[in-house]
XYZ file of C-alpha atoms in Angstrom:
266
model
C -0.163 -0.015 -0.024
C 1.351 3.453 -0.728
C -1.290 5.867 0.323
C -4.735 4.005 1.363
C -5.107 2.272 4.713
C -6.199 -1.621 5.080
C -9.560 -0.382 6.172
C -9.991 2.064 3.276
C -9.198 -0.917 0.758
C -11.461 -3.174 2.631
C -14.256 -0.258 2.402
C -13.513 -0.168 -1.561
C -13.793 -4.070 -2.168
C -16.966 -4.247 -0.128
C -18.948 -1.155 -1.381
C -17.378 -0.347 -4.747
C -16.703 3.158 -3.953
C -14.455 5.267 -1.657
C -14.414 8.908 -0.440
C -10.866 10.504 -0.042
C -10.660 13.838 1.486
C -8.498 16.591 0.488
C -7.325 14.733 -2.868
C -5.871 17.875 -4.058
C -4.770 20.965 -2.146
C -5.985 24.382 -2.840
C -3.198 25.439 -4.909
C -3.793 22.277 -6.900
C -7.563 22.690 -7.268
C -7.153 26.376 -8.430
C -4.693 25.061 -11.180
C -7.214 22.584 -12.152
C -10.047 24.972 -12.226
C -8.122 27.439 -14.188
C -7.222 24.887 -16.935
C -10.939 23.542 -17.169
C -12.070 26.950 -17.517
C -9.788 27.888 -20.297
C -10.813 24.859 -22.050
C -14.610 25.407 -21.600
C -14.232 29.085 -22.929
C -12.730 28.168 -26.171
C -14.979 28.660 -28.844
C -14.553 26.620 -30.976
C -13.530 23.948 -28.547
C -10.161 22.679 -28.792
C -9.899 19.891 -31.419
C -8.813 17.107 -28.850
C -11.965 17.679 -26.817
C -15.584 17.045 -26.946
C -18.501 19.042 -25.812
C -21.750 17.510 -24.631
C -24.690 20.026 -24.365
C -27.508 19.379 -21.799
C -30.622 18.746 -23.754
C -32.582 20.531 -20.887
C -30.728 23.650 -21.523
C -30.071 23.218 -25.286
C -33.041 25.612 -26.374
C -32.425 28.245 -23.425
C -31.844 31.750 -24.837
C -31.324 33.285 -21.841
C -28.156 31.667 -20.713
C -24.484 32.019 -22.068
C -23.336 28.999 -24.474
C -20.861 27.704 -21.795
C -23.900 27.366 -19.111
C -25.629 24.944 -21.426
C -22.460 22.133 -21.431
C -23.231 19.080 -19.655
C -19.744 17.602 -20.010
C -16.302 18.293 -21.564
C -14.295 15.081 -22.535
C -10.588 14.348 -22.843
C -9.312 17.387 -20.769
C -5.861 15.968 -20.406
C -5.583 15.116 -24.163
C -6.050 18.919 -24.744
C -3.895 19.826 -21.800
C -0.273 19.013 -21.250
C -0.542 20.748 -18.056
C -3.414 18.985 -16.693
C -1.950 15.791 -17.829
C 1.460 16.186 -15.890
C 0.175 18.167 -13.010
C -2.782 16.133 -11.996
C -3.696 12.903 -14.354
C -0.160 11.396 -13.899
C 0.946 12.980 -10.467
C 2.188 10.562 -8.092
C -0.345 11.116 -5.564
C -3.000 10.292 -8.130
C -1.053 7.291 -9.243
C -0.383 6.085 -5.959
C -3.911 6.019 -4.986
C -4.920 4.195 -8.118
C -2.304 1.761 -7.525
C -3.552 0.626 -4.241
C -6.565 -0.351 -5.996
C -5.593 -1.627 -9.493
C -2.185 -2.707 -9.061
C 1.209 -1.483 -10.199
C 0.404 -1.508 -14.115
C -1.851 1.520 -14.922
C -2.849 3.367 -18.093
C -4.850 6.553 -18.439
C -7.605 6.275 -20.574
C -9.340 9.613 -20.836
C -11.513 11.877 -18.601
C -14.954 13.316 -18.548
C -15.770 16.930 -16.958
C -19.149 17.042 -15.866
C -20.207 20.928 -15.476
C -23.894 20.433 -14.497
C -24.650 24.184 -14.453
C -27.653 25.380 -12.315
C -30.799 23.499 -13.909
C -28.705 20.939 -15.469
C -29.972 17.396 -15.698
C -28.987 14.294 -13.843
C -27.680 10.940 -15.175
C -29.783 7.591 -14.743
C -28.462 4.772 -12.931
C -25.919 2.859 -14.757
C -22.317 1.053 -14.698
C -19.380 2.296 -16.517
C -17.985 -0.702 -17.584
C -21.063 -1.560 -19.662
C -20.042 1.008 -22.213
C -16.196 0.548 -21.724
C -16.322 -3.288 -22.312
C -17.354 -2.200 -25.864
C -13.769 -1.181 -26.123
C -11.803 -2.857 -23.611
C -12.307 -6.267 -21.845
C -11.056 -6.821 -18.496
C -11.885 -5.921 -14.659
C -9.361 -3.436 -13.624
C -11.173 -0.180 -14.455
C -12.005 2.753 -12.142
C -12.869 6.435 -11.867
C -11.640 9.178 -9.909
C -14.089 11.795 -9.535
C -12.773 14.990 -8.306
C -14.902 17.728 -7.145
C -13.944 21.028 -8.590
C -17.150 22.649 -6.629
C -19.017 21.461 -3.640
C -20.841 18.444 -4.781
C -24.114 18.309 -2.660
C -27.421 16.540 -2.776
C -29.118 19.844 -3.858
C -26.540 20.401 -6.542
C -26.860 16.528 -8.169
C -24.021 14.799 -6.078
C -23.291 11.241 -7.244
C -25.076 8.493 -5.500
C -23.990 4.857 -5.570
C -25.418 1.495 -4.617
C -23.021 -0.197 -2.169
C -21.898 -3.624 -3.268
C -23.473 -3.614 -6.705
C -20.168 -3.847 -8.488
C -20.212 -7.896 -8.236
C -22.458 -8.186 -11.282
C -22.624 -6.777 -14.823
C -26.002 -5.817 -15.952
C -27.193 -5.203 -19.395
C -27.421 -1.629 -20.644
C -29.010 0.709 -23.353
C -25.936 1.666 -25.625
C -28.141 3.591 -27.879
C -25.478 6.707 -28.094
C -28.034 8.799 -29.984
C -30.193 9.317 -26.924
C -30.228 12.468 -24.703
C -29.101 10.740 -21.771
C -25.367 10.890 -21.550
C -23.593 7.817 -23.122
C -26.925 6.053 -24.108
C -29.106 5.804 -21.028
C -29.572 3.679 -18.162
C -30.438 0.195 -17.433
C -33.344 -1.651 -18.885
C -35.730 -2.979 -16.570
C -33.731 -1.710 -13.606
C -36.331 -0.123 -11.042
C -33.943 2.471 -9.176
C -36.802 2.804 -6.468
C -35.969 -0.642 -5.393
C -32.284 -0.017 -4.853
C -30.583 1.574 -1.910
C -28.566 4.480 -3.260
C -26.003 6.242 -0.995
C -25.180 9.855 -1.774
C -21.771 10.853 -1.572
C -21.361 14.531 -1.062
C -17.890 15.926 -1.640
C -16.130 19.397 -0.478
C -14.008 20.903 -3.522
C -10.725 19.248 -3.415
C -12.407 15.689 -2.428
C -12.489 12.760 -4.620
C -14.693 9.629 -4.845
C -13.129 6.675 -6.431
C -15.511 4.341 -7.828
C -15.270 0.820 -9.444
C -16.204 0.501 -13.322
C -19.103 -2.015 -12.341
C -21.037 0.060 -9.396
C -24.256 1.287 -10.250
C -24.505 5.054 -9.731
C -26.555 7.935 -10.774
C -26.827 11.780 -10.055
C -29.791 14.101 -9.654
C -30.446 17.402 -11.587
C -28.805 20.602 -10.168
C -31.413 22.489 -8.269
C -29.186 25.098 -6.878
C -27.985 28.406 -8.289
C -24.367 27.035 -8.463
C -22.479 25.002 -10.902
C -21.439 21.221 -9.865
C -18.269 20.676 -11.716
C -16.429 17.552 -11.254
C -13.662 15.967 -13.240
C -13.557 12.391 -13.813
C -10.325 10.675 -14.625
C -10.450 7.079 -15.971
C -7.707 4.614 -15.338
C -7.307 1.014 -16.603
C -5.262 -1.742 -15.407
C -2.343 -2.467 -17.709
C -3.798 -6.044 -18.255
C -7.200 -4.906 -19.890
C -7.250 -6.176 -23.700
C -8.576 -4.022 -26.553
C -11.797 -5.252 -28.272
C -12.608 -2.567 -30.947
C -12.015 0.543 -32.867
C -11.850 4.010 -31.108
C -15.339 5.604 -31.135
C -16.957 9.098 -31.432
C -16.833 9.194 -27.982
C -13.402 8.077 -26.854
C -11.084 8.696 -30.029
C -7.990 9.039 -28.236
C -4.953 6.587 -27.581
C -4.310 5.258 -24.072
C -1.303 6.795 -22.113
C 1.005 4.270 -19.997
C 1.013 5.838 -16.627
C 2.767 3.448 -14.403
C 4.498 -0.057 -14.646
C 4.702 -2.220 -17.355
C 2.951 -3.140 -20.825
C 2.295 -6.578 -21.361
C 1.918 -8.605 -24.833
C -1.529 -8.769 -25.860
C -2.868 -6.266 -23.435
C -3.874 -2.567 -23.843
C -1.439 -1.732 -26.681
C -3.144 1.214 -28.112
C -0.934 3.903 -26.997
C -0.055 7.678 -27.251
C 3.057 8.018 -29.270
């Protein structure tokens, strides 16, 4: 173990998610916010990023363009500064290594902007979408709060222990729900969701198969969260780059194994 305690790793294995307070300090948080704000303000967007418009806000004429953004993808592929100072920093990788093992690759990131009035996300498992492209169990997300993430602002909610089973998902990427919608025949009212509220600078790390969702932002403040996705170096590649995830993997730590994730940034 490099950073996490035995108790924290036990909670991760039991629940499928783990809250880590003060994942970044105040100076690091300020730097990440600056980078993200610069990327969001670019018009047209940086060619390496992808902007997703919130369908609830798309037709609003009374708010600025940037306040309609639901998500910005691939920030660290557009910003070498973000990649070096946050995505690949030793502190981030030490935590990931405690959970995935010593061989780590960076897949991509998603910044969920969730402006006031922004919509939530339905219950889903991340691996149901990633396994279209990558097979293997070793995948996780580090959800860093750039603003306080409260229940009123639509914080992420998890079903503890739900990471032990992969469910069938709707993969229609054309739908308004981000990444194709929710899990057919899954009744969220029958599940015990645990909201995880975060202070800015805290992180919640979640397993690729834990069921989670978020609510709409009913406050007057944005709820920005930078989600960085890491895979074990032993995952295997199963498909071609997609419209949503067009970038190459970047080795972060450890070894590259023959026949495993061999699709890398030059």
